[in-house]
PDB file of C-alpha atoms in Angstrom:
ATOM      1  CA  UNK O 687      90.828  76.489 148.300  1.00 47.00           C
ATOM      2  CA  UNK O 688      89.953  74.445 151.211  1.00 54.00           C
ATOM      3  CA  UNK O 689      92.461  74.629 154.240  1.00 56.00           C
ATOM      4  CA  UNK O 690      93.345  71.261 154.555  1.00 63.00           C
ATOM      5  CA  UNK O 691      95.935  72.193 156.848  1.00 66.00           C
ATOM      6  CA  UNK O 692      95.088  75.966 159.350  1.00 69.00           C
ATOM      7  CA  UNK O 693      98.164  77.986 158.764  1.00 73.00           C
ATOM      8  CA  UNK O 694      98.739  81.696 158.961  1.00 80.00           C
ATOM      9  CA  UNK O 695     100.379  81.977 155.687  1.00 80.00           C
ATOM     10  CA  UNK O 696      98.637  80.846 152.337  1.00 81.00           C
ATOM     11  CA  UNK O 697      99.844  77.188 151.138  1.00 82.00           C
ATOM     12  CA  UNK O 698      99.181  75.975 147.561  1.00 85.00           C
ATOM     13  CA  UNK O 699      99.667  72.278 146.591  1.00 85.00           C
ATOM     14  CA  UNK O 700     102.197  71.439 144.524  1.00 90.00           C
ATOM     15  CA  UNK O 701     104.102  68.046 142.616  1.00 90.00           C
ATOM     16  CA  UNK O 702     106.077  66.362 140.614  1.00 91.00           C
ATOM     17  CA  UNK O 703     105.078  63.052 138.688  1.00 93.00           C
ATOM     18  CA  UNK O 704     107.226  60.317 137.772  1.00 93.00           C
ATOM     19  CA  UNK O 705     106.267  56.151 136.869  1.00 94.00           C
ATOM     20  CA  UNK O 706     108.140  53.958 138.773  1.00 93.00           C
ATOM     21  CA  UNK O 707     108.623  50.232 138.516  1.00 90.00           C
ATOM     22  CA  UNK O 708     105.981  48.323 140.595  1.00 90.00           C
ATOM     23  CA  UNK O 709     108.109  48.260 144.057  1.00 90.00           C
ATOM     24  CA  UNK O 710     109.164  51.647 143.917  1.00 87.00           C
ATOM     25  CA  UNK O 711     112.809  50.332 143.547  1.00 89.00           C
ATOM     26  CA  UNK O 712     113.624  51.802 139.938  1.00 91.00           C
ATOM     27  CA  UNK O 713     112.326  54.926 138.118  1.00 93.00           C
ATOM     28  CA  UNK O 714     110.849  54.415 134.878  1.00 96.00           C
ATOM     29  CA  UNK O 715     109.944  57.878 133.966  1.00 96.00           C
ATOM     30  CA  UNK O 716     109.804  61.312 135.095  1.00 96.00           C
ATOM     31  CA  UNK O 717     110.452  64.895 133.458  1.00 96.00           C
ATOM     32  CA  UNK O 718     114.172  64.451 133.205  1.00 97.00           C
ATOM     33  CA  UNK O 719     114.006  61.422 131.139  1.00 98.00           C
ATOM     34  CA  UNK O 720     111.008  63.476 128.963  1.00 98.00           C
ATOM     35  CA  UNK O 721     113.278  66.114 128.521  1.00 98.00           C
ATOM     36  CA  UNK O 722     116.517  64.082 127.588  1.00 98.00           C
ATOM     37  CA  UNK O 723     114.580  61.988 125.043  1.00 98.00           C
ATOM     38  CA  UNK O 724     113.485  65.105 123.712  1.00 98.00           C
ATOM     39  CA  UNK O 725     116.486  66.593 123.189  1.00 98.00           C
ATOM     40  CA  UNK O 726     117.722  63.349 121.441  1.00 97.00           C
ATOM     41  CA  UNK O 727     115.018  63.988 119.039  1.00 97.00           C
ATOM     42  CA  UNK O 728     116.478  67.751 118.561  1.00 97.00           C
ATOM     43  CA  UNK O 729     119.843  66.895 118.133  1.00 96.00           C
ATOM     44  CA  UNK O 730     119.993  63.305 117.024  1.00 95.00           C
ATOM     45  CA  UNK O 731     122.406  62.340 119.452  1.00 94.00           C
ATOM     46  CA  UNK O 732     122.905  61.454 123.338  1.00 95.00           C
ATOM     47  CA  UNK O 733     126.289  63.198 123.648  1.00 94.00           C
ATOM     48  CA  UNK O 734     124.185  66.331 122.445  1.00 95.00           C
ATOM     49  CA  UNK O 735     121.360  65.847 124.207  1.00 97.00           C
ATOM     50  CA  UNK O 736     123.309  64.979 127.405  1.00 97.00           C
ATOM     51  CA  UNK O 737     125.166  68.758 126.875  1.00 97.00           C
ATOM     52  CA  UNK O 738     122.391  70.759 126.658  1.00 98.00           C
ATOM     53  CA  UNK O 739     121.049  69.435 129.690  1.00 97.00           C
ATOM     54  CA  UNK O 740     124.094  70.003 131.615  1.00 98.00           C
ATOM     55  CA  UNK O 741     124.460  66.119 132.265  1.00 97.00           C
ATOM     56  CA  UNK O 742     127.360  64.208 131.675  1.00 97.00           C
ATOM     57  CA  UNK O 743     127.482  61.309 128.849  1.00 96.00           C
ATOM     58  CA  UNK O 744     127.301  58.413 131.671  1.00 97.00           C
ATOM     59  CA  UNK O 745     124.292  59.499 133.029  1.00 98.00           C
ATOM     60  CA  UNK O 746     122.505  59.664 129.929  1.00 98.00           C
ATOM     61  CA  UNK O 747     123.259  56.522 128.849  1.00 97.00           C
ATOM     62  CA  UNK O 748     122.709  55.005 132.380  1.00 97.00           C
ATOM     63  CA  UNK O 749     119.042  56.763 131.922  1.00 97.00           C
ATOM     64  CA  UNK O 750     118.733  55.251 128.357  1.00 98.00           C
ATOM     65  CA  UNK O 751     119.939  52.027 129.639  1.00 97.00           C
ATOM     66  CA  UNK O 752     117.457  52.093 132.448  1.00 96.00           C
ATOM     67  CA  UNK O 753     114.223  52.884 130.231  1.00 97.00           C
ATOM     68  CA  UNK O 754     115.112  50.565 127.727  1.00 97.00           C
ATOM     69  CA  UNK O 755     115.608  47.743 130.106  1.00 96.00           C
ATOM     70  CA  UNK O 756     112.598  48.444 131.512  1.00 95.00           C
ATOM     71  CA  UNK O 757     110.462  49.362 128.757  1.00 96.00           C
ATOM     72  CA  UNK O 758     108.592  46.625 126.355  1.00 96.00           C
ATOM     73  CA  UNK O 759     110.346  47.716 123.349  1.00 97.00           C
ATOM     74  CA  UNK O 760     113.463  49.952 123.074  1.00 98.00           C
ATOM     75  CA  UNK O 761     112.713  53.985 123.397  1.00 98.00           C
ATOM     76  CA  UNK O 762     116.402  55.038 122.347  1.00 98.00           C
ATOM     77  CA  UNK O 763     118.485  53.173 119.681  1.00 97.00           C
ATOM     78  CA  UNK O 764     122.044  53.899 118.736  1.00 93.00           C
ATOM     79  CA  UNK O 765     123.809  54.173 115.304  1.00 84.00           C
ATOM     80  CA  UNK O 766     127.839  53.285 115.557  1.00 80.00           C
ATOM     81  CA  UNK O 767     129.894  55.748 113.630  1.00 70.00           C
ATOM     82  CA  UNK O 768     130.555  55.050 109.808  1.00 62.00           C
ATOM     83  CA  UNK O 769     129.532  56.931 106.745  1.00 62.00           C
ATOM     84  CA  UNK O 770     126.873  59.016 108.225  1.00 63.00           C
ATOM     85  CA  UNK O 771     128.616  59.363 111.681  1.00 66.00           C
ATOM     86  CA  UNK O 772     126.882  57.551 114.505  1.00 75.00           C
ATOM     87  CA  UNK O 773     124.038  58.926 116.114  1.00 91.00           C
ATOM     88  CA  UNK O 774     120.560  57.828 118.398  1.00 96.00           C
ATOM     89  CA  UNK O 775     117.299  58.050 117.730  1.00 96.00           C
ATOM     90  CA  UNK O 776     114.303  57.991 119.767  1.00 98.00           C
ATOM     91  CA  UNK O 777     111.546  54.887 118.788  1.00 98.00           C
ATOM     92  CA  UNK O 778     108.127  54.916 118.226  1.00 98.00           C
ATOM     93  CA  UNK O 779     107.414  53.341 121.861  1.00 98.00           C
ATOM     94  CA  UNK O 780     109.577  56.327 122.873  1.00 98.00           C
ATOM     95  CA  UNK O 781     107.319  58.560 120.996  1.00 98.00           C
ATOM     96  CA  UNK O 782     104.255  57.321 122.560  1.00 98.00           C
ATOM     97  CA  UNK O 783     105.716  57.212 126.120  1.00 97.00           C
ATOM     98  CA  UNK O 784     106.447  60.881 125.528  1.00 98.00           C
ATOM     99  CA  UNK O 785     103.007  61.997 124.740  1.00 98.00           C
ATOM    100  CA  UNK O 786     101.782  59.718 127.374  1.00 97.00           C
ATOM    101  CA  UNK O 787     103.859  61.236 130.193  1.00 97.00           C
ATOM    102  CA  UNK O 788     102.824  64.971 128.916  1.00 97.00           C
ATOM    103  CA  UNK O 789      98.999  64.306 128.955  1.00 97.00           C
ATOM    104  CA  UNK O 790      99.366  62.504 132.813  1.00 96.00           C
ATOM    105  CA  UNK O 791     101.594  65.969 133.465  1.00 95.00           C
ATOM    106  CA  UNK O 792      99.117  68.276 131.865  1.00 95.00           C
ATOM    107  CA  UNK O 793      96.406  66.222 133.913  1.00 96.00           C
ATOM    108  CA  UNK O 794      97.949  66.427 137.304  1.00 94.00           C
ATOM    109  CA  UNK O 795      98.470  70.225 136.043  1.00 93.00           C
ATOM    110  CA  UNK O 796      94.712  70.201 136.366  1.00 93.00           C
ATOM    111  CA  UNK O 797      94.647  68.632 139.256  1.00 92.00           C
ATOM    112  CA  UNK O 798      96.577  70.895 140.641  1.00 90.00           C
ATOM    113  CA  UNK O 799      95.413  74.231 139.432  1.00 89.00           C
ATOM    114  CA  UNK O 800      91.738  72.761 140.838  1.00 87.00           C
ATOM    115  CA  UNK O 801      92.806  72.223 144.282  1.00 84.00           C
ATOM    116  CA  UNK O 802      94.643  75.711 144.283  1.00 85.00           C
ATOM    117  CA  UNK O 803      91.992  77.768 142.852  1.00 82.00           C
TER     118      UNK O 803
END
């Protein structure tokens, strides 16, 4: 690696990646809202999803809120109760921003790896 910076211990560059809206006001997405919609895929629900993250109901739906208000098209929608119990399930634009977010992450994993090799 190139020493961008002269230091007497080794450095590495390092990151995290995350969309935000155009003014940098509001997050759009970022590996905590990857991994939540994930896990509302697993478990079919946001109450679930929001436990096995260690995150409490509110924020979950605050981040749901938050993508889908920002997003085109809805990435989460919810099922009230009833027969088959309620429920959420992640949409097709939710889908694709998923494997969108992973292949800019595995890129700037690239990136990274490059610039550290």
């Amino acid at each position: 690696m190139k020493k961008l910076i002269p230091t007497t211990n080794p450095v590495k560059v390092t990151g995290a990646i995350w969309i935000e809206n155009q003014d940098g006001s509001e997050r759009f997405l970022g590996k905590g809202r990857i991994q939540l919609l994930e896990l509302i895929i697993e478990h079919g629900s946001i109450s679930k999803a929001a436990k096995a993250m260690g995150m409490s109901y509110k924020r979950a739906w605050d981040l749901i809120t938050s993508m889908n208000a920002q997003a085109t098209n809805p990435f989460v929608i919810t099922q009230v109760g009833g027969k088959s119990g309620g429920g959420a399930i992640v949409t097709p634009e939710g889908l694709q921003a998923i494997e969108a977010y992973k292949s800019l992450q595995a890129r700037f994993q690239a990136f990274l790896a490059q610039e550290n090799s």
